[in-house]
Coordinates of C-alpha atoms in Angstrom, one line a residue:
M18 CA -29.9 0.7 -9.4
S19 CA -30.4 1.7 -5.8
L20 CA -33.6 2.7 -4.1
Q21 CA -34.1 6.4 -3.4
R22 CA -36.8 7.2 -1.0
I23 CA -40.6 6.7 -0.5
V24 CA -42.8 9.4 -2.0
R25 CA -46.5 9.5 -0.9
V26 CA -49.2 10.8 -3.3
S27 CA -52.3 12.6 -2.1
L28 CA -55.8 12.9 -3.5
E29 CA -56.3 16.4 -2.0
H30 CA -53.6 18.2 -3.9
P31 CA -50.9 17.4 -6.5
T32 CA -47.6 16.2 -5.0
S33 CA -44.1 17.0 -6.3
A34 CA -40.9 15.2 -5.9
V35 CA -37.3 15.2 -7.0
C36 CA -35.9 12.1 -8.7
V37 CA -32.2 11.3 -9.4
A38 CA -31.5 9.9 -12.8
G39 CA -31.1 6.1 -12.8
V40 CA -32.2 5.8 -9.2
E41 CA -35.4 4.0 -8.2
T42 CA -38.2 5.9 -6.3
L43 CA -40.8 4.0 -4.4
V44 CA -44.3 5.6 -4.8
D45 CA -46.8 5.0 -2.0
I46 CA -50.4 5.2 -3.4
Y47 CA -52.0 3.8 -0.3
G48 CA -52.1 6.8 1.9
S49 CA -55.5 8.2 1.0
V50 CA -57.7 5.8 -1.0
P51 CA -61.2 6.4 -2.2
E52 CA -63.8 4.1 -0.5
G53 CA -64.6 1.1 -2.7
T54 CA -61.2 1.0 -4.6
D55 CA -60.3 -2.4 -5.7
M56 CA -58.2 -1.6 -8.8
F57 CA -55.9 1.1 -10.1
E58 CA -54.0 2.3 -13.2
V59 CA -50.8 4.2 -13.3
Y60 CA -49.3 6.1 -16.3
G61 CA -46.4 8.4 -16.8
T62 CA -45.3 11.1 -19.2
P63 CA -42.6 10.2 -21.7
G64 CA -39.2 9.5 -20.0
V65 CA -40.8 8.2 -16.9
D66 CA -40.6 4.4 -16.5
I67 CA -43.0 2.8 -14.1
Y68 CA -43.0 -0.7 -12.8
V69 CA -45.2 -2.8 -10.5
S70 CA -43.7 -5.6 -8.4
P71 CA -44.8 -7.7 -5.5
S72 CA -41.6 -6.5 -3.8
I73 CA -38.6 -4.4 -4.6
E74 CA -36.4 -7.5 -5.0
G75 CA -38.9 -9.5 -7.0
S76 CA -39.9 -9.7 -10.6
R77 CA -41.6 -6.6 -12.1
E78 CA -43.8 -5.6 -15.0
R79 CA -44.3 -2.3 -16.7
A80 CA -47.2 -0.6 -15.0
D81 CA -48.9 0.7 -18.2
T82 CA -49.7 -2.8 -19.6
R83 CA -52.9 -3.4 -17.7
R84 CA -55.2 -2.4 -14.8
W85 CA -54.0 -3.7 -11.4
C86 CA -55.8 -5.3 -8.5
F87 CA -55.5 -3.0 -5.5
N88 CA -53.2 -5.0 -3.2
K89 CA -51.2 -3.3 -0.5
G90 CA -48.4 -5.8 -1.1
L91 CA -47.6 -4.3 -4.5
E92 CA -44.7 -1.9 -5.0
I93 CA -44.8 0.9 -7.5
I94 CA -41.3 1.9 -8.7
V95 CA -40.6 5.0 -10.8
V96 CA -37.3 5.5 -12.7
M97 CA -36.2 8.5 -14.8
N98 CA -33.0 8.3 -16.7
S99 CA -32.6 11.8 -18.1
P100 CA -32.5 15.1 -16.2
S101 CA -35.4 17.5 -16.5
N102 CA -35.2 20.8 -18.4
D103 CA -37.6 22.5 -16.1
L104 CA -39.1 22.0 -12.6
N105 CA -42.0 19.5 -12.5
D106 CA -41.9 18.9 -16.3
S107 CA -42.8 15.2 -15.9
H108 CA -45.5 13.5 -13.9
V109 CA -47.1 10.2 -12.8
Q110 CA -50.9 9.8 -12.7
I111 CA -52.7 7.2 -10.6
S112 CA -56.4 6.5 -11.2
Y113 CA -58.4 4.6 -8.6
H114 CA -61.2 2.3 -9.8
S115 CA -64.0 0.2 -8.5
S116 CA -65.3 -2.9 -10.3
Q117 CA -68.8 -1.5 -9.6
E118 CA -68.1 1.8 -11.4
H119 CA -67.3 2.7 -15.1
L120 CA -65.4 5.9 -14.3
P121 CA -62.4 6.3 -12.0
L122 CA -63.2 7.1 -8.4
A123 CA -60.4 9.6 -8.2
Y124 CA -57.0 10.7 -9.6
A125 CA -53.7 11.5 -7.9
V126 CA -50.8 13.3 -9.7
L127 CA -47.1 13.2 -8.7
Y128 CA -45.1 15.9 -10.5
L129 CA -41.4 14.9 -11.0
T130 CA -38.2 16.9 -11.5
C131 CA -35.2 14.7 -12.4
V132 CA -31.6 15.7 -11.6
D133 CA -28.5 13.7 -12.4
I134 CA -25.9 13.7 -9.6
T135 CA -22.7 11.7 -9.7
L136 CA -19.5 11.8 -7.7
D137 CA -16.9 10.4 -9.9
C138 CA -13.2 9.3 -9.7
D139 CA -10.9 6.9 -11.5
V140 CA -12.3 3.5 -10.5
N141 CA -10.9 1.5 -13.5
C142 CA -7.1 1.6 -12.8
E143 CA -4.4 0.7 -15.3
G144 CA -4.4 -3.0 -16.1
R145 CA -7.9 -3.6 -15.0
Q146 CA -10.9 -4.4 -17.2
E147 CA -12.7 -1.3 -18.3
R148 CA -16.3 -1.3 -17.0
R149 CA -18.9 1.4 -17.3
F150 CA -21.1 0.4 -14.4
V151 CA -19.4 -0.5 -11.1
N152 CA -20.4 -0.3 -7.5
K153 CA -18.5 2.8 -6.4
R154 CA -19.3 2.0 -2.7
Q155 CA -17.0 -1.0 -2.9
W156 CA -13.3 -1.4 -3.5
V157 CA -12.4 -4.7 -5.2
W158 CA -8.9 -6.2 -5.6
G159 CA -7.6 -7.9 -8.7
P160 CA -7.6 -7.4 -12.5
A161 CA -11.3 -7.7 -12.6
G162 CA -11.8 -5.4 -9.6
H163 CA -12.5 -1.7 -9.3
G164 CA -11.9 1.3 -7.0
A165 CA -10.1 4.6 -6.9
I166 CA -6.6 5.0 -5.4
L167 CA -5.2 7.7 -3.3
L168 CA -1.5 8.6 -2.7
V169 CA -0.2 9.7 0.7
N170 CA 1.0 13.2 -0.2
C171 CA 4.2 12.8 1.9
D172 CA 6.8 14.5 -0.3
R173 CA 7.9 18.1 -0.2
D174 CA 7.3 19.8 -3.6
D175 CA 7.7 23.3 -2.2
V176 CA 11.4 23.8 -1.7
G177 CA 10.7 26.8 0.5
C178 CA 8.8 24.7 3.0
D179 CA 10.3 22.6 5.8
A180 CA 7.4 20.2 6.2
K181 CA 5.7 17.5 4.1
D182 CA 3.1 18.7 1.7
N183 CA 0.2 17.1 3.6
C184 CA 1.1 18.8 6.9
D185 CA -1.2 21.7 6.4
R186 CA -4.4 22.8 4.6
H187 CA -2.6 24.7 1.8
V188 CA -1.6 24.0 -1.8
R189 CA 1.8 25.8 -1.8
C190 CA 2.8 24.9 -5.4
L191 CA 0.9 23.6 -8.4
Q192 CA 3.2 20.6 -8.7
D193 CA 1.7 19.4 -5.4
L194 CA -1.5 18.6 -7.3
E195 CA 0.2 15.9 -9.2
D196 CA 0.3 13.8 -6.0
M197 CA -3.4 14.1 -5.5
S198 CA -6.4 12.2 -7.0
I199 CA -9.2 14.0 -8.8
M200 CA -12.8 13.7 -7.7
V201 CA -15.5 15.3 -9.8
L202 CA -19.1 16.2 -8.8
R203 CA -21.4 16.4 -11.8
T204 CA -24.9 17.7 -11.7
Q205 CA -27.5 18.1 -14.5
G206 CA -31.0 19.5 -14.0
P207 CA -32.9 22.7 -13.7
A208 CA -30.8 25.4 -12.0
A209 CA -34.0 26.6 -10.1
L210 CA -34.0 23.3 -8.2
F211 CA -31.0 24.5 -6.2
D212 CA -33.0 27.5 -4.9
D213 CA -34.4 25.3 -2.2
H214 CA -32.1 22.2 -2.5
K215 CA -28.4 21.9 -1.8
L216 CA -25.5 19.5 -2.2
V217 CA -23.3 18.6 0.7
L218 CA -20.0 16.8 0.4
H219 CA -19.1 14.9 3.5
T220 CA -17.1 12.1 5.1
S221 CA -16.8 10.5 8.5
S222 CA -14.6 12.0 11.3
H223 CA -12.5 8.8 11.1
D224 CA -11.8 9.3 7.4
A225 CA -11.3 13.1 7.7
E226 CA -8.3 12.3 9.8
R227 CA -6.7 10.4 6.9
A228 CA -7.5 12.4 3.8
R229 CA -7.9 16.0 2.8
V230 CA -10.1 17.5 0.0
F231 CA -9.5 20.7 -1.9
H232 CA -12.2 22.4 -4.0
V233 CA -11.2 24.3 -7.1
C234 CA -12.8 27.7 -6.5
G235 CA -11.0 29.8 -9.1
P236 CA -8.5 29.7 -11.9
E237 CA -6.7 26.3 -11.7
D238 CA -3.3 27.9 -12.4
S239 CA -3.4 29.7 -9.0
C240 CA -2.6 28.1 -5.7
E241 CA -5.1 30.4 -4.0
A242 CA -7.9 28.7 -6.0
Y243 CA -7.6 25.5 -4.0
R244 CA -9.7 25.7 -0.9
C245 CA -9.4 23.0 1.8
V246 CA -13.0 21.8 2.4
L247 CA -12.7 18.4 4.1
G248 CA -10.0 17.1 6.4
Q249 CA -9.1 17.1 10.0
D250 CA -12.0 18.8 12.0
M251 CA -13.8 19.4 8.7
V252 CA -16.4 16.6 7.9
S253 CA -18.9 18.4 5.7
Y254 CA -19.0 21.1 3.0
E255 CA -22.0 22.7 1.3
V256 CA -20.9 22.8 -2.4
P257 CA -21.6 26.1 -4.1
R258 CA -22.4 26.0 -7.8
L259 CA -19.4 27.9 -9.0
N260 CA -18.6 26.1 -12.3
G261 CA -22.0 25.1 -13.7
D262 CA -22.5 21.4 -14.0
E263 CA -19.1 20.2 -12.8
E264 CA -17.1 20.9 -9.7
R265 CA -13.5 19.5 -9.4
F266 CA -11.9 18.4 -6.2
F267 CA -8.3 17.3 -5.4
V268 CA -7.8 14.6 -2.8
E269 CA -4.6 13.9 -0.8
G270 CA -3.9 11.1 1.5
L271 CA -2.6 11.9 5.0
S272 CA -1.9 8.4 6.4
F273 CA -0.7 5.1 5.1
P274 CA -2.7 2.0 6.1
D275 CA -2.0 1.0 9.7
T276 CA -3.6 -0.5 12.7
G277 CA -7.2 0.6 12.9
F278 CA -7.0 1.9 9.3
P279 CA -7.3 -0.6 6.5
G280 CA -6.7 2.1 3.9
L281 CA -10.3 2.7 2.7
I282 CA -11.7 6.2 2.7
S283 CA -15.3 7.1 1.6
F284 CA -16.6 10.4 0.4
H285 CA -20.3 11.1 -0.1
V286 CA -22.4 13.8 -1.7
T287 CA -26.0 14.2 -0.5
L288 CA -28.8 16.1 -2.1
L289 CA -30.8 17.8 0.7
D290 CA -34.4 19.2 0.4
D291 CA -34.4 22.6 2.2
S292 CA -37.8 23.8 0.8
N293 CA -39.9 23.4 4.0
E294 CA -39.2 26.1 6.6
D295 CA -41.1 24.1 9.2
F296 CA -38.9 21.0 8.9
S297 CA -35.2 20.3 8.9
E298 CA -33.4 19.5 5.7
T299 CA -34.5 16.2 4.2
P300 CA -32.0 13.9 2.5
I301 CA -33.1 12.8 -1.0
F302 CA -30.1 11.0 -2.4
T303 CA -26.5 10.1 -1.6
D304 CA -23.7 9.1 -4.0
T305 CA -20.5 7.6 -2.6
V306 CA -17.0 6.9 -3.8
V307 CA -14.4 4.8 -2.0
F308 CA -10.7 5.3 -2.3
R309 CA -8.0 2.9 -1.1
V310 CA -4.8 4.6 0.1
A311 CA -1.8 3.2 -1.9
P312 CA 0.5 1.1 0.3
W313 CA 4.2 1.6 0.9
I314 CA 6.0 -1.1 -1.2
M315 CA 9.5 -2.5 -0.8
T316 CA 11.8 -3.5 -3.7
P317 CA 14.0 -6.6 -3.6
S318 CA 17.7 -6.7 -4.4
T319 CA 16.8 -8.3 -7.7
Q320 CA 15.2 -5.1 -9.0
P321 CA 17.4 -2.9 -11.2
P322 CA 19.2 -0.1 -9.2
L323 CA 18.5 3.6 -9.8
E324 CA 20.6 5.2 -7.0
V325 CA 23.3 4.0 -4.6
Y326 CA 23.9 5.6 -1.2
V327 CA 27.4 5.5 0.3
C328 CA 29.3 7.9 2.5
R329 CA 32.5 9.8 1.6
T330 CA 34.9 11.0 4.3
W331 CA 38.5 12.1 4.2
G332 CA 38.4 11.9 0.5
C333 CA 37.3 8.2 0.5
F334 CA 34.0 6.6 0.5
C335 CA 33.2 4.7 3.7
L336 CA 33.8 1.3 2.4
S337 CA 37.5 2.1 2.3
T338 CA 38.4 3.7 5.6
A339 CA 36.8 6.2 7.9
R340 CA 36.4 7.1 11.5
F341 CA 32.7 7.8 10.8
S342 CA 31.1 4.7 9.4
P343 CA 27.4 5.2 9.0
H344 CA 25.2 2.2 8.5
W345 CA 23.0 3.3 5.6
Q346 CA 21.0 0.1 5.5
D347 CA 20.0 0.3 9.2
E348 CA 18.8 3.9 9.0
M349 CA 16.2 3.7 6.2
E350 CA 14.5 1.6 3.6
L351 CA 13.8 3.0 0.1
G352 CA 10.5 2.0 -1.3
Y353 CA 7.6 3.6 -3.2
S354 CA 3.9 4.2 -3.4
Q355 CA 1.9 4.1 -6.6
A356 CA -1.4 5.3 -8.1
P357 CA -2.4 5.0 -11.7
H358 CA -1.3 8.6 -12.4
K359 CA 2.0 8.6 -10.4
T360 CA 4.7 6.6 -8.8
L361 CA 6.2 8.3 -5.7
P362 CA 9.5 7.1 -4.1
V363 CA 9.1 7.0 -0.3
V364 CA 11.8 6.5 2.3
F365 CA 10.8 4.6 5.4
D366 CA 12.9 6.0 8.3
S367 CA 13.9 3.4 10.9
P368 CA 13.0 4.1 14.6
R369 CA 16.5 3.0 15.5
N370 CA 18.4 6.2 15.1
G371 CA 22.2 6.2 14.4
E372 CA 24.7 8.6 12.9
L373 CA 22.3 9.3 10.0
Q374 CA 19.1 9.8 12.0
N375 CA 18.3 13.2 10.4
F376 CA 19.4 12.3 6.8
P377 CA 16.1 10.8 5.5
Y378 CA 14.0 13.7 6.6
K379 CA 16.5 16.5 5.9
R380 CA 18.1 15.2 2.7
I381 CA 15.9 12.7 1.0
L382 CA 12.4 14.1 1.7
G383 CA 11.9 16.6 -1.1
L384 CA 10.5 17.1 -4.6
D385 CA 8.7 13.9 -5.6
F386 CA 10.4 11.9 -2.8
G387 CA 8.1 11.0 0.2
Y388 CA 8.9 10.2 3.8
V389 CA 7.3 8.0 6.4
T390 CA 8.4 6.7 9.8
R391 CA 6.9 4.8 12.7
E392 CA 8.3 5.3 16.3
P393 CA 6.9 3.6 19.4
Q394 CA 5.6 5.8 22.3
D395 CA 7.7 3.8 24.8
S396 CA 11.4 2.7 24.8
S397 CA 10.8 -0.6 23.1
V398 CA 13.2 0.0 20.2
S399 CA 16.0 -2.5 19.9
G400 CA 18.8 -3.4 17.4
L401 CA 16.2 -5.5 15.5
D402 CA 14.5 -2.2 14.5
S403 CA 17.4 -1.3 12.3
F404 CA 16.4 -1.9 8.7
G405 CA 19.2 -4.4 8.0
N406 CA 16.6 -6.5 9.6
L407 CA 14.0 -5.6 6.9
E408 CA 14.3 -7.3 3.5
V409 CA 11.8 -8.4 0.8
S410 CA 11.9 -11.4 -1.4
P411 CA 11.4 -11.3 -5.2
P412 CA 8.0 -12.4 -6.5
V413 CA 7.2 -16.0 -5.5
V414 CA 4.4 -18.6 -5.5
A415 CA 4.0 -20.5 -2.3
N416 CA 1.4 -23.0 -1.2
G417 CA -0.7 -22.3 -4.3
K418 CA -0.8 -18.5 -3.7
E419 CA 0.9 -15.9 -5.8
Y420 CA 3.0 -13.1 -4.2
P421 CA 3.7 -10.9 -7.2
L422 CA 5.4 -8.3 -5.1
G423 CA 7.3 -10.7 -2.9
R424 CA 7.1 -11.1 0.8
I425 CA 8.7 -8.9 3.5
L426 CA 11.2 -10.7 5.7
I427 CA 11.9 -9.5 9.2
G428 CA 13.8 -11.0 12.0
G429 CA 12.5 -11.9 15.5
N430 CA 12.6 -14.8 17.9
L431 CA 11.3 -18.3 18.0
P432 CA 7.5 -18.7 18.3
G433 CA 6.6 -18.5 22.0
S434 CA 9.9 -17.3 23.2
R435 CA 10.7 -14.0 24.9
G436 CA 13.6 -12.9 22.8
R437 CA 13.9 -9.7 20.8
R438 CA 11.4 -8.7 18.1
V439 CA 10.8 -5.8 15.8
T440 CA 8.9 -3.1 17.6
R441 CA 5.1 -3.5 17.4
V442 CA 4.4 -0.2 15.5
V443 CA 6.8 -1.2 12.7
R444 CA 5.4 -4.8 12.4
E445 CA 1.8 -3.5 12.4
F446 CA 2.6 -0.9 9.8
L447 CA 4.2 -3.5 7.5
H448 CA 1.3 -5.9 8.0
A449 CA -1.3 -3.2 7.2
Q450 CA 0.2 -2.6 3.7
K451 CA -1.3 -6.1 2.7
V452 CA 0.6 -6.5 -0.6
Q453 CA 3.8 -8.0 0.7
P454 CA 2.8 -10.3 3.6
L455 CA 5.3 -10.7 6.4
V456 CA 7.5 -13.7 7.1
E457 CA 9.2 -13.5 10.5
L458 CA 12.5 -15.3 10.8
F459 CA 14.7 -16.3 13.7
V460 CA 17.5 -13.9 14.3
D461 CA 17.8 -13.7 18.1
W462 CA 20.8 -16.0 17.9
L463 CA 22.8 -13.2 16.3
A464 CA 24.4 -10.4 18.3
V465 CA 23.2 -7.7 15.9
G466 CA 20.1 -9.6 14.9
H467 CA 19.5 -8.8 11.3
V468 CA 18.2 -11.0 8.5
D469 CA 20.9 -9.6 6.1
E470 CA 23.6 -11.3 8.2
F471 CA 22.6 -14.7 6.9
L472 CA 20.7 -14.2 3.6
S473 CA 20.4 -12.2 0.4
F474 CA 18.9 -12.6 -3.0
V475 CA 20.6 -12.4 -6.4
P476 CA 19.1 -12.4 -9.9
A477 CA 19.4 -15.6 -12.0
P478 CA 18.6 -16.3 -15.7
D479 CA 16.6 -19.4 -15.0
G480 CA 14.2 -21.1 -12.7
K481 CA 12.4 -18.5 -10.5
G482 CA 14.6 -15.7 -11.8
F483 CA 16.6 -15.5 -8.6
R484 CA 18.6 -17.5 -6.0
L485 CA 18.5 -17.3 -2.3
L486 CA 21.9 -17.1 -0.8
L487 CA 22.3 -18.5 2.8
A488 CA 25.4 -18.3 5.0
S489 CA 26.6 -21.8 5.7
P490 CA 29.1 -22.8 8.3
S491 CA 28.8 -26.4 7.1
A492 CA 29.9 -25.3 3.6
C493 CA 32.8 -23.4 5.0
F494 CA 34.1 -26.4 7.1
R495 CA 33.8 -28.6 4.0
L496 CA 35.8 -26.2 2.0
F497 CA 38.5 -25.9 4.7
Q498 CA 38.7 -29.7 5.1
E499 CA 39.1 -30.1 1.4
K500 CA 42.0 -27.5 1.4
Q501 CA 43.6 -29.2 4.5
K502 CA 43.3 -32.6 2.7
W503 CA 45.3 -31.2 -0.2
G504 CA 48.1 -29.9 2.1
H505 CA 47.0 -26.3 2.6
G506 CA 46.3 -26.5 6.3
R507 CA 48.9 -23.8 7.1
A508 CA 47.2 -21.3 4.8
L509 CA 46.2 -18.2 6.9
L510 CA 43.1 -16.2 7.2
F511 CA 43.3 -12.4 7.7
Q512 CA 46.6 -11.9 5.9
G513 CA 46.7 -8.5 4.4
V514 CA 44.3 -6.8 6.8
I515 CA 45.5 -3.3 7.2
G516 CA 44.9 -0.8 10.0
D517 CA 43.8 -2.9 13.0
R518 CA 46.4 -4.6 15.3
R519 CA 43.6 -6.5 17.0
V520 CA 43.4 -8.9 14.0
K521 CA 45.6 -11.9 14.2
T522 CA 46.1 -14.4 11.5
V523 CA 44.7 -18.0 12.0
S524 CA 45.4 -21.0 9.9
I525 CA 43.0 -23.6 8.4
N526 CA 44.5 -26.2 10.8
Q527 CA 43.8 -23.9 13.8
V528 CA 40.2 -23.4 12.6
L529 CA 39.5 -27.1 12.2
S530 CA 41.0 -27.9 15.6
D531 CA 39.1 -25.3 17.6
R532 CA 36.3 -27.4 19.2
N533 CA 34.6 -24.3 20.7
L534 CA 34.4 -22.7 17.2
I535 CA 33.2 -25.9 15.6
N536 CA 30.5 -26.5 18.2
F537 CA 29.3 -22.9 18.1
N538 CA 29.0 -23.1 14.3
K539 CA 27.0 -26.3 14.6
F540 CA 24.6 -24.2 16.7
A541 CA 24.7 -21.4 14.1
Q542 CA 24.0 -23.8 11.3
S543 CA 21.0 -25.2 13.2
C544 CA 19.6 -21.7 13.5
I545 CA 20.1 -21.1 9.7
D546 CA 18.6 -24.5 8.9
W547 CA 15.5 -23.6 10.9
N548 CA 15.2 -20.4 8.8
R549 CA 15.9 -22.4 5.7
E550 CA 12.8 -24.5 6.2
V551 CA 10.7 -21.5 7.0
L552 CA 11.9 -19.8 3.8
K553 CA 11.3 -22.9 1.7
R554 CA 7.7 -23.2 3.0
E555 CA 6.8 -19.5 2.9
L556 CA 8.5 -18.6 -0.3
G557 CA 7.8 -21.8 -2.2
L558 CA 11.5 -22.6 -2.6
A559 CA 13.2 -25.9 -3.3
D560 CA 16.8 -26.8 -2.4
H561 CA 18.0 -26.0 -6.0
D562 CA 16.7 -22.4 -5.5
I563 CA 19.2 -21.9 -2.6
I564 CA 23.0 -21.5 -2.7
D565 CA 25.0 -22.1 0.4
I566 CA 27.7 -19.5 0.8
P567 CA 30.7 -20.5 3.1
Q568 CA 30.6 -18.5 6.3
L569 CA 31.8 -19.0 9.9
F570 CA 30.5 -17.3 13.1
K571 CA 32.0 -16.7 16.5
S572 CA 30.5 -16.3 19.9
E573 CA 30.3 -12.8 21.5
R574 CA 28.3 -12.7 24.7
R575 CA 26.7 -16.0 23.7
K576 CA 25.4 -14.5 20.4
A577 CA 26.8 -14.9 16.9
V578 CA 28.9 -12.5 14.9
A579 CA 30.8 -13.1 11.7
F580 CA 34.2 -14.7 12.1
F581 CA 35.4 -13.2 8.9
P582 CA 33.6 -10.6 6.7
D583 CA 30.1 -11.8 6.1
L584 CA 29.9 -12.8 2.4
V585 CA 26.1 -12.8 2.0
N586 CA 26.0 -9.2 3.3
M587 CA 26.6 -7.9 -0.2
L588 CA 25.5 -5.1 -2.4
V589 CA 23.5 -6.3 -5.4
L590 CA 23.5 -4.0 -8.4
G591 CA 21.9 -6.0 -11.3
K592 CA 24.5 -8.6 -12.3
H593 CA 27.3 -6.8 -10.3
L594 CA 27.9 -7.9 -6.8
G595 CA 29.9 -5.9 -4.2
I596 CA 30.9 -8.6 -1.7
P597 CA 32.8 -8.1 1.5
K598 CA 36.4 -9.2 1.0
P599 CA 36.7 -12.2 3.4
F600 CA 40.6 -12.3 3.8
G601 CA 40.4 -16.0 3.5
P602 CA 43.3 -18.5 3.2
I603 CA 45.5 -17.7 0.2
I604 CA 46.1 -20.8 -1.9
N605 CA 48.1 -20.7 -5.1
G606 CA 47.9 -16.9 -4.9
R607 CA 44.2 -16.7 -4.6
C608 CA 41.7 -16.4 -1.7
C609 CA 40.0 -19.8 -1.5
L610 CA 36.8 -18.2 -0.1
E611 CA 36.6 -15.7 -3.0
E612 CA 37.3 -18.5 -5.5
K613 CA 34.5 -20.6 -4.0
V614 CA 32.0 -17.8 -4.1
R615 CA 32.9 -17.0 -7.7
S616 CA 32.4 -20.7 -8.7
L617 CA 28.9 -20.6 -7.2
L618 CA 27.7 -17.2 -8.6
E619 CA 29.5 -16.5 -11.8
P620 CA 27.8 -19.4 -13.7
L621 CA 24.6 -17.3 -13.1
G622 CA 26.1 -14.5 -15.2
L623 CA 27.0 -12.5 -12.1
H624 CA 30.2 -10.5 -11.6
C625 CA 31.8 -10.6 -8.2
S626 CA 33.8 -7.7 -6.9
F627 CA 35.3 -8.1 -3.4
I628 CA 35.5 -4.9 -1.3
D629 CA 37.7 -4.3 1.7
D630 CA 35.3 -3.2 4.5
F631 CA 37.2 -4.8 7.3
T632 CA 38.1 -1.8 9.4
P633 CA 35.2 0.6 8.9
Y634 CA 32.4 -2.0 8.9
H635 CA 33.3 -5.6 9.7
M636 CA 35.0 -4.6 13.0
L637 CA 31.8 -2.8 13.9
H638 CA 29.6 -5.8 13.1
G639 CA 28.6 -4.6 9.7
E640 CA 29.5 -5.2 6.1
V641 CA 29.0 -3.8 2.6
H642 CA 25.2 -4.2 2.6
C643 CA 25.1 -2.4 6.0
G644 CA 27.2 0.5 4.6
T645 CA 25.1 1.1 1.5
N646 CA 21.5 1.6 0.4
V647 CA 19.9 1.4 -3.0
R648 CA 16.8 3.0 -4.6
R649 CA 15.5 0.5 -7.1
E650 CA 13.1 0.4 -10.0
P651 CA 9.5 -0.2 -8.9
F652 CA 7.8 -3.4 -9.9
T653 CA 6.1 -3.4 -13.3
F654 CA 3.3 -5.3 -11.7
K655 CA 0.6 -2.9 -10.3
W656 CA -0.3 -3.7 -6.7
W657 CA -4.1 -3.2 -7.3
N658 CA -4.1 -6.2 -9.6
M659 CA -3.2 -8.6 -6.9
V660 CA -5.6 -10.3 -4.5
P661 CA -4.1 -10.3 -0.9

């Protein structure tokens, strides 16, 4: 229970007050006291519970059990739990006594009208323990927590509109309501009370910028019935009693959590006493609900695929051959946002714009598919802001803490250095989502600078349920040395590459005698090893959770690019892997690099398909993963059940 307000009684005339069901009212009996008073009694009509306590936090007794010594330190607390049928149909009577007199010195009467006012929403989300009484003013994480959830209404359900649904104050189609959360104002009590009292729904100016509220003011099957009452530049709304005891509101989110906005939004309803023409409105009671805006969530490559994005030109999809080779992975990241009543796919549009810069907004944003982007105000965007540099791990446990939705991996520079980093607005946005804490890896040694150039995740039937694949120059040199030892030193790389005269074949012997190449790959291996230790620590991995995939790099302007198609830059579709065809040395009719990769991955039940992406992607410093994108199934785990 929460304290309402102080009500003072008078000896000169009866006093009336409004109580809210279940809310404590403090009664002041000390304002006008008959001379000689040293004791008092207090009684109430049925339905009125009265307590006496040394303080509001201390122990209390029912007031009607005895006569009380008149002590100004005592608190008198009144509680009514049922709404009144009529105005002033209950009362409290106080009698003042003197130990020298047999009869009371005086009486004071406080007439009460009880009204029940609640602002309700879904505070017990799916998977949480059902609880009848919770503190609606707080939002608590975890399976034992509580609090309502709000989706950012960032899709476009009205096909005739060019903007996102939450870009204006209108409900343009009824399907739009499915993306909103319901808030209900319930009132019970005498209708006559509202002749001189009113209810006001309100929020802060800060929260009004991040959510919008629609009041149902007519038939719910008509878009015109939904009136925008709170939102940008609208912080309060006097609620008319249109539908009797219950008024329904629909709430939409306008912004995802971000810097300066932790995702919490509060709405309040206040009962105001407007009965005195000589004074301003007096607040009697306020009820509050708190929503948390659902975060944007990434899905790892180990989640089952739903849709795959590739590009078709000249009758071929872009992994074969094309003059126009869009990097799907760099342009966007396909994730989702989730509330108990709905899961909404949401595309995150990269600030690094390429050939596909308009595709996410013009082609993906639509019915039940949301859109979000973050772009800096300055020109701080670099190659690291392409979303090949944005990955997420499968669920992990690290250092005793569970990450049931995995951890986001982005690439940057070494701590304390001045190299390239992901632009601040993207880093801050990802950090603010809370449910997939960031891990920043070292990628500034790479010319392109993306995490997908040296790592990927594949599903596994045992252990943690996945394996981390890391590019490994050391593993490649060991493989080539083994083949050289068995007399295959003349076997050539890049045989069979079609369509690019710049590519020259090179033998295993030439690779193993190239000191510059060997030394540069020792440097590349040291950078990967640094990241390996970070990943082991931050994802709770052991060496047996990691598979080293043979890979060499070469120097280009003192940065690393793949020497042959980058094998870890693969497309993962369940147990099926689309791997860049490496054009490695052919030994006994088979590519020894392909055979090595098969021997590492097929025991996990994975199927390896090698795709020729040499001309359209590898020669442009990309591979299969760069040229594709995948929408995947959301996690079965509900984000509100975790504890960040």
